[in-house]
């Protein structure tokens, strides 16, 4: 996947082929080699066309045709790195939306109402600290003024996949009823 043929590579060094994406990658690779072997080193390499690939490299010194050589195995992890970056960016966007929303937003399990996430607006409205809510259920916190509201909410979500416009009276931490 480097774009080089075997004939172009055999007998040449990575430096001659300009394989390392940066001097830092070459130095990290060289330091690891001086230790005798490489185990799962992340390094960036340049293809023949100039594209940069991120690889996970392992290598061992071996004897080949009577000569001391290194055997390397490189797995391209560029798609994995791109996916991880996209996931981080998505999570950051999600967290910003959650944090900045003026309305109470919660993420909970439908089956029992166990909270996985609540935003600051929810905490301000209910008087609960986030740590008091996460991992507990709506029933643990006695949030519904009418326990039947939870059943109606779950039924609406199960029927339509969402809940729109349902007014629910809920109880703040100190007992005040809110809508």
PDB file of C-alpha atoms in Angstrom:
ATOM      1  CA  UNK A   1       0.000   0.000   0.000  1.00  0.00           C
ATOM      2  CA  UNK A   2       3.029   2.251  -0.158  1.00  0.00           C
ATOM      3  CA  UNK A   3       2.814   2.411  -3.925  1.00  0.00           C
ATOM      4  CA  UNK A   4       6.301   0.938  -4.338  1.00  0.00           C
ATOM      5  CA  UNK A   5       7.001  -2.331  -6.108  1.00  0.00           C
ATOM      6  CA  UNK A   6       9.202  -4.931  -4.442  1.00  0.00           C
ATOM      7  CA  UNK A   7      11.957  -4.157  -6.963  1.00  0.00           C
ATOM      8  CA  UNK A   8      11.895  -0.478  -5.964  1.00  0.00           C
ATOM      9  CA  UNK A   9      12.232  -1.291  -2.263  1.00  0.00           C
ATOM     10  CA  UNK A  10      14.578  -4.244  -1.932  1.00  0.00           C
ATOM     11  CA  UNK A  11      18.113  -3.135  -1.100  1.00  0.00           C
ATOM     12  CA  UNK A  12      17.126   0.434  -0.259  1.00  0.00           C
ATOM     13  CA  UNK A  13      16.708   2.101   3.123  1.00  0.00           C
ATOM     14  CA  UNK A  14      13.607   3.913   4.362  1.00  0.00           C
ATOM     15  CA  UNK A  15      15.660   7.122   4.212  1.00  0.00           C
ATOM     16  CA  UNK A  16      16.451   6.577   0.545  1.00  0.00           C
ATOM     17  CA  UNK A  17      12.757   6.060  -0.143  1.00  0.00           C
ATOM     18  CA  UNK A  18      11.756   9.067   1.989  1.00  0.00           C
ATOM     19  CA  UNK A  19       9.274   6.838   3.834  1.00  0.00           C
ATOM     20  CA  UNK A  20       9.139   8.720   7.117  1.00  0.00           C
ATOM     21  CA  UNK A  21       6.538  11.477   7.206  1.00  0.00           C
ATOM     22  CA  UNK A  22       8.660  13.620   9.505  1.00  0.00           C
ATOM     23  CA  UNK A  23      12.080  13.694  11.176  1.00  0.00           C
ATOM     24  CA  UNK A  24      10.315  13.028  14.498  1.00  0.00           C
ATOM     25  CA  UNK A  25       8.787   9.813  13.136  1.00  0.00           C
ATOM     26  CA  UNK A  26      12.214   8.694  11.878  1.00  0.00           C
ATOM     27  CA  UNK A  27      13.834   9.476  15.255  1.00  0.00           C
ATOM     28  CA  UNK A  28      11.163   7.572  17.229  1.00  0.00           C
ATOM     29  CA  UNK A  29      11.542   4.632  14.872  1.00  0.00           C
ATOM     30  CA  UNK A  30      15.355   4.698  15.182  1.00  0.00           C
ATOM     31  CA  UNK A  31      15.196   4.871  19.000  1.00  0.00           C
ATOM     32  CA  UNK A  32      12.868   1.876  19.066  1.00  0.00           C
ATOM     33  CA  UNK A  33      15.134  -0.083  16.707  1.00  0.00           C
ATOM     34  CA  UNK A  34      18.152   0.498  18.947  1.00  0.00           C
ATOM     35  CA  UNK A  35      16.295  -1.394  21.669  1.00  0.00           C
ATOM     36  CA  UNK A  36      16.327  -4.476  19.442  1.00  0.00           C
ATOM     37  CA  UNK A  37      12.656  -4.770  18.588  1.00  0.00           C
ATOM     38  CA  UNK A  38       9.574  -2.675  17.982  1.00  0.00           C
ATOM     39  CA  UNK A  39       6.184  -3.454  19.456  1.00  0.00           C
ATOM     40  CA  UNK A  40       3.104  -1.537  18.291  1.00  0.00           C
ATOM     41  CA  UNK A  41       4.836   1.729  17.476  1.00  0.00           C
ATOM     42  CA  UNK A  42       2.552   4.307  15.916  1.00  0.00           C
ATOM     43  CA  UNK A  43       4.382   6.038  13.088  1.00  0.00           C
ATOM     44  CA  UNK A  44       3.479   8.052  10.026  1.00  0.00           C
ATOM     45  CA  UNK A  45       4.853   7.054   6.652  1.00  0.00           C
ATOM     46  CA  UNK A  46       4.802   8.677   3.230  1.00  0.00           C
ATOM     47  CA  UNK A  47       3.647   6.664   0.216  1.00  0.00           C
ATOM     48  CA  UNK A  48       5.326   6.917  -3.176  1.00  0.00           C
ATOM     49  CA  UNK A  49       2.572   9.373  -4.192  1.00  0.00           C
ATOM     50  CA  UNK A  50       3.190  11.488  -1.069  1.00  0.00           C
ATOM     51  CA  UNK A  51       0.090  10.484   0.897  1.00  0.00           C
ATOM     52  CA  UNK A  52       0.682  10.209   4.656  1.00  0.00           C
ATOM     53  CA  UNK A  53      -0.435   6.960   6.284  1.00  0.00           C
ATOM     54  CA  UNK A  54      -0.536   6.219   9.990  1.00  0.00           C
ATOM     55  CA  UNK A  55       0.704   2.730  10.776  1.00  0.00           C
ATOM     56  CA  UNK A  56       1.073   0.493  13.772  1.00  0.00           C
ATOM     57  CA  UNK A  57       4.487  -1.149  13.369  1.00  0.00           C
ATOM     58  CA  UNK A  58       6.129  -4.126  15.019  1.00  0.00           C
ATOM     59  CA  UNK A  59       9.550  -5.478  14.097  1.00  0.00           C
ATOM     60  CA  UNK A  60      12.115  -8.081  15.070  1.00  0.00           C
ATOM     61  CA  UNK A  61      15.688  -8.785  14.105  1.00  0.00           C
ATOM     62  CA  UNK A  62      15.957 -12.032  12.112  1.00  0.00           C
ATOM     63  CA  UNK A  63      18.490 -13.964  10.068  1.00  0.00           C
ATOM     64  CA  UNK A  64      17.625 -14.041   6.370  1.00  0.00           C
ATOM     65  CA  UNK A  65      19.871 -15.811   3.879  1.00  0.00           C
ATOM     66  CA  UNK A  66      22.660 -15.661   6.426  1.00  0.00           C
ATOM     67  CA  UNK A  67      22.351 -11.927   7.019  1.00  0.00           C
ATOM     68  CA  UNK A  68      21.030 -10.004   9.999  1.00  0.00           C
ATOM     69  CA  UNK A  69      17.839  -8.271   8.881  1.00  0.00           C
ATOM     70  CA  UNK A  70      14.740  -6.746  10.405  1.00  0.00           C
ATOM     71  CA  UNK A  71      11.279  -8.103   9.710  1.00  0.00           C
ATOM     72  CA  UNK A  72       8.576  -5.454  10.037  1.00  0.00           C
ATOM     73  CA  UNK A  73       4.825  -5.779  10.083  1.00  0.00           C
ATOM     74  CA  UNK A  74       2.880  -2.575   9.562  1.00  0.00           C
ATOM     75  CA  UNK A  75      -0.865  -2.215   9.859  1.00  0.00           C
ATOM     76  CA  UNK A  76      -2.396   0.910   8.398  1.00  0.00           C
ATOM     77  CA  UNK A  77      -4.479   2.586  11.090  1.00  0.00           C
ATOM     78  CA  UNK A  78      -5.313   5.780   9.180  1.00  0.00           C
ATOM     79  CA  UNK A  79      -9.045   4.894   8.866  1.00  0.00           C
ATOM     80  CA  UNK A  80      -9.162   4.062  12.578  1.00  0.00           C
ATOM     81  CA  UNK A  81      -7.505   7.381  13.475  1.00  0.00           C
ATOM     82  CA  UNK A  82      -9.916   9.278  11.217  1.00  0.00           C
ATOM     83  CA  UNK A  83     -12.879   7.523  12.821  1.00  0.00           C
ATOM     84  CA  UNK A  84     -11.563   8.273  16.318  1.00  0.00           C
ATOM     85  CA  UNK A  85     -11.126  11.938  15.411  1.00  0.00           C
ATOM     86  CA  UNK A  86     -14.655  12.159  13.989  1.00  0.00           C
ATOM     87  CA  UNK A  87     -16.007  10.498  17.133  1.00  0.00           C
ATOM     88  CA  UNK A  88     -14.145  12.956  19.389  1.00  0.00           C
ATOM     89  CA  UNK A  89     -15.475  15.894  17.379  1.00  0.00           C
ATOM     90  CA  UNK A  90     -19.006  14.490  17.526  1.00  0.00           C
ATOM     91  CA  UNK A  91     -18.750  13.970  21.282  1.00  0.00           C
ATOM     92  CA  UNK A  92     -17.462  17.528  21.743  1.00  0.00           C
ATOM     93  CA  UNK A  93     -20.404  18.907  19.727  1.00  0.00           C
ATOM     94  CA  UNK A  94     -22.845  16.794  21.713  1.00  0.00           C
ATOM     95  CA  UNK A  95     -21.356  18.000  25.010  1.00  0.00           C
ATOM     96  CA  UNK A  96     -21.511  21.659  23.899  1.00  0.00           C
ATOM     97  CA  UNK A  97     -25.159  21.346  22.877  1.00  0.00           C
ATOM     98  CA  UNK A  98     -26.003  19.608  26.119  1.00  0.00           C
ATOM     99  CA  UNK A  99     -24.118  22.143  28.248  1.00  0.00           C
ATOM    100  CA  UNK A 100     -25.452  25.257  26.515  1.00  0.00           C
ATOM    101  CA  UNK A 101     -29.085  24.252  26.042  1.00  0.00           C
ATOM    102  CA  UNK A 102     -31.442  26.506  28.022  1.00  0.00           C
ATOM    103  CA  UNK A 103     -33.901  23.639  28.511  1.00  0.00           C
ATOM    104  CA  UNK A 104     -33.505  20.649  30.789  1.00  0.00           C
ATOM    105  CA  UNK A 105     -32.072  17.717  28.841  1.00  0.00           C
ATOM    106  CA  UNK A 106     -31.584  14.240  30.228  1.00  0.00           C
ATOM    107  CA  UNK A 107     -30.409  10.941  28.794  1.00  0.00           C
ATOM    108  CA  UNK A 108     -31.912   7.973  30.544  1.00  0.00           C
ATOM    109  CA  UNK A 109     -32.717   4.337  29.939  1.00  0.00           C
ATOM    110  CA  UNK A 110     -36.292   3.823  28.793  1.00  0.00           C
ATOM    111  CA  UNK A 111     -36.849   0.604  30.727  1.00  0.00           C
ATOM    112  CA  UNK A 112     -36.265   2.023  34.207  1.00  0.00           C
ATOM    113  CA  UNK A 113     -35.445   5.722  33.844  1.00  0.00           C
ATOM    114  CA  UNK A 114     -31.832   5.340  34.970  1.00  0.00           C
ATOM    115  CA  UNK A 115     -29.974   8.580  34.219  1.00  0.00           C
ATOM    116  CA  UNK A 116     -26.770   8.549  32.192  1.00  0.00           C
ATOM    117  CA  UNK A 117     -26.496  12.289  31.593  1.00  0.00           C
ATOM    118  CA  UNK A 118     -28.214  15.506  32.636  1.00  0.00           C
ATOM    119  CA  UNK A 119     -27.401  19.063  31.684  1.00  0.00           C
ATOM    120  CA  UNK A 120     -26.921  22.126  33.870  1.00  0.00           C
ATOM    121  CA  UNK A 121     -30.419  23.442  33.067  1.00  0.00           C
ATOM    122  CA  UNK A 122     -31.903  20.246  34.549  1.00  0.00           C
ATOM    123  CA  UNK A 123     -29.790  20.667  37.680  1.00  0.00           C
ATOM    124  CA  UNK A 124     -30.793  24.323  38.071  1.00  0.00           C
ATOM    125  CA  UNK A 125     -34.475  23.555  37.603  1.00  0.00           C
ATOM    126  CA  UNK A 126     -34.623  20.564  39.928  1.00  0.00           C
ATOM    127  CA  UNK A 127     -32.033  21.566  42.519  1.00  0.00           C
ATOM    128  CA  UNK A 128     -30.186  18.256  42.150  1.00  0.00           C
ATOM    129  CA  UNK A 129     -26.437  18.138  41.591  1.00  0.00           C
ATOM    130  CA  UNK A 130     -25.394  16.079  38.583  1.00  0.00           C
ATOM    131  CA  UNK A 131     -23.637  13.555  40.869  1.00  0.00           C
ATOM    132  CA  UNK A 132     -26.876  12.996  42.783  1.00  0.00           C
ATOM    133  CA  UNK A 133     -28.708  12.053  39.576  1.00  0.00           C
ATOM    134  CA  UNK A 134     -26.323  10.021  37.395  1.00  0.00           C
ATOM    135  CA  UNK A 135     -26.792   6.292  37.928  1.00  0.00           C
ATOM    136  CA  UNK A 136     -30.095   6.715  39.742  1.00  0.00           C
ATOM    137  CA  UNK A 137     -33.608   6.354  38.366  1.00  0.00           C
ATOM    138  CA  UNK A 138     -36.512   8.785  38.188  1.00  0.00           C
ATOM    139  CA  UNK A 139     -38.240   6.632  40.802  1.00  0.00           C
ATOM    140  CA  UNK A 140     -35.184   6.772  43.104  1.00  0.00           C
ATOM    141  CA  UNK A 141     -35.342  10.557  42.903  1.00  0.00           C
ATOM    142  CA  UNK A 142     -39.153  10.682  43.218  1.00  0.00           C
ATOM    143  CA  UNK A 143     -39.310  13.131  40.297  1.00  0.00           C
ATOM    144  CA  UNK A 144     -42.822  12.459  38.996  1.00  0.00           C
ATOM    145  CA  UNK A 145     -45.629  14.107  40.912  1.00  0.00           C
ATOM    146  CA  UNK A 146     -47.910  11.546  39.239  1.00  0.00           C
ATOM    147  CA  UNK A 147     -46.120   8.201  38.741  1.00  0.00           C
ATOM    148  CA  UNK A 148     -48.582   7.491  35.909  1.00  0.00           C
ATOM    149  CA  UNK A 149     -46.875  10.229  33.880  1.00  0.00           C
ATOM    150  CA  UNK A 150     -43.823   8.024  33.466  1.00  0.00           C
ATOM    151  CA  UNK A 151     -45.989   5.176  32.161  1.00  0.00           C
ATOM    152  CA  UNK A 152     -47.659   7.533  29.655  1.00  0.00           C
ATOM    153  CA  UNK A 153     -44.273   8.896  28.572  1.00  0.00           C
ATOM    154  CA  UNK A 154     -42.828   5.408  28.010  1.00  0.00           C
ATOM    155  CA  UNK A 155     -46.001   4.311  26.158  1.00  0.00           C
ATOM    156  CA  UNK A 156     -45.773   7.354  23.831  1.00  0.00           C
ATOM    157  CA  UNK A 157     -42.103   6.679  23.081  1.00  0.00           C
ATOM    158  CA  UNK A 158     -42.767   2.975  22.467  1.00  0.00           C
ATOM    159  CA  UNK A 159     -45.679   3.809  20.156  1.00  0.00           C
ATOM    160  CA  UNK A 160     -44.191   6.688  18.126  1.00  0.00           C
ATOM    161  CA  UNK A 161     -40.473   6.483  18.864  1.00  0.00           C
ATOM    162  CA  UNK A 162     -40.597   9.887  20.519  1.00  0.00           C
ATOM    163  CA  UNK A 163     -42.625  12.080  22.837  1.00  0.00           C
ATOM    164  CA  UNK A 164     -43.887  15.496  21.785  1.00  0.00           C
ATOM    165  CA  UNK A 165     -45.678  18.120  23.835  1.00  0.00           C
ATOM    166  CA  UNK A 166     -46.514  16.058  26.884  1.00  0.00           C
ATOM    167  CA  UNK A 167     -46.824  18.291  29.922  1.00  0.00           C
ATOM    168  CA  UNK A 168     -45.510  16.586  33.012  1.00  0.00           C
ATOM    169  CA  UNK A 169     -45.510  17.880  36.555  1.00  0.00           C
ATOM    170  CA  UNK A 170     -42.343  16.900  38.304  1.00  0.00           C
ATOM    171  CA  UNK A 171     -40.936  17.356  41.765  1.00  0.00           C
ATOM    172  CA  UNK A 172     -37.773  19.340  42.525  1.00  0.00           C
ATOM    173  CA  UNK A 173     -35.304  18.127  45.119  1.00  0.00           C
ATOM    174  CA  UNK A 174     -36.881  20.225  47.870  1.00  0.00           C
ATOM    175  CA  UNK A 175     -40.402  19.075  46.933  1.00  0.00           C
ATOM    176  CA  UNK A 176     -41.685  22.028  44.877  1.00  0.00           C
ATOM    177  CA  UNK A 177     -43.855  20.984  41.931  1.00  0.00           C
ATOM    178  CA  UNK A 178     -42.703  22.184  38.514  1.00  0.00           C
ATOM    179  CA  UNK A 179     -43.946  21.899  34.925  1.00  0.00           C
TER     180      UNK A 179
END
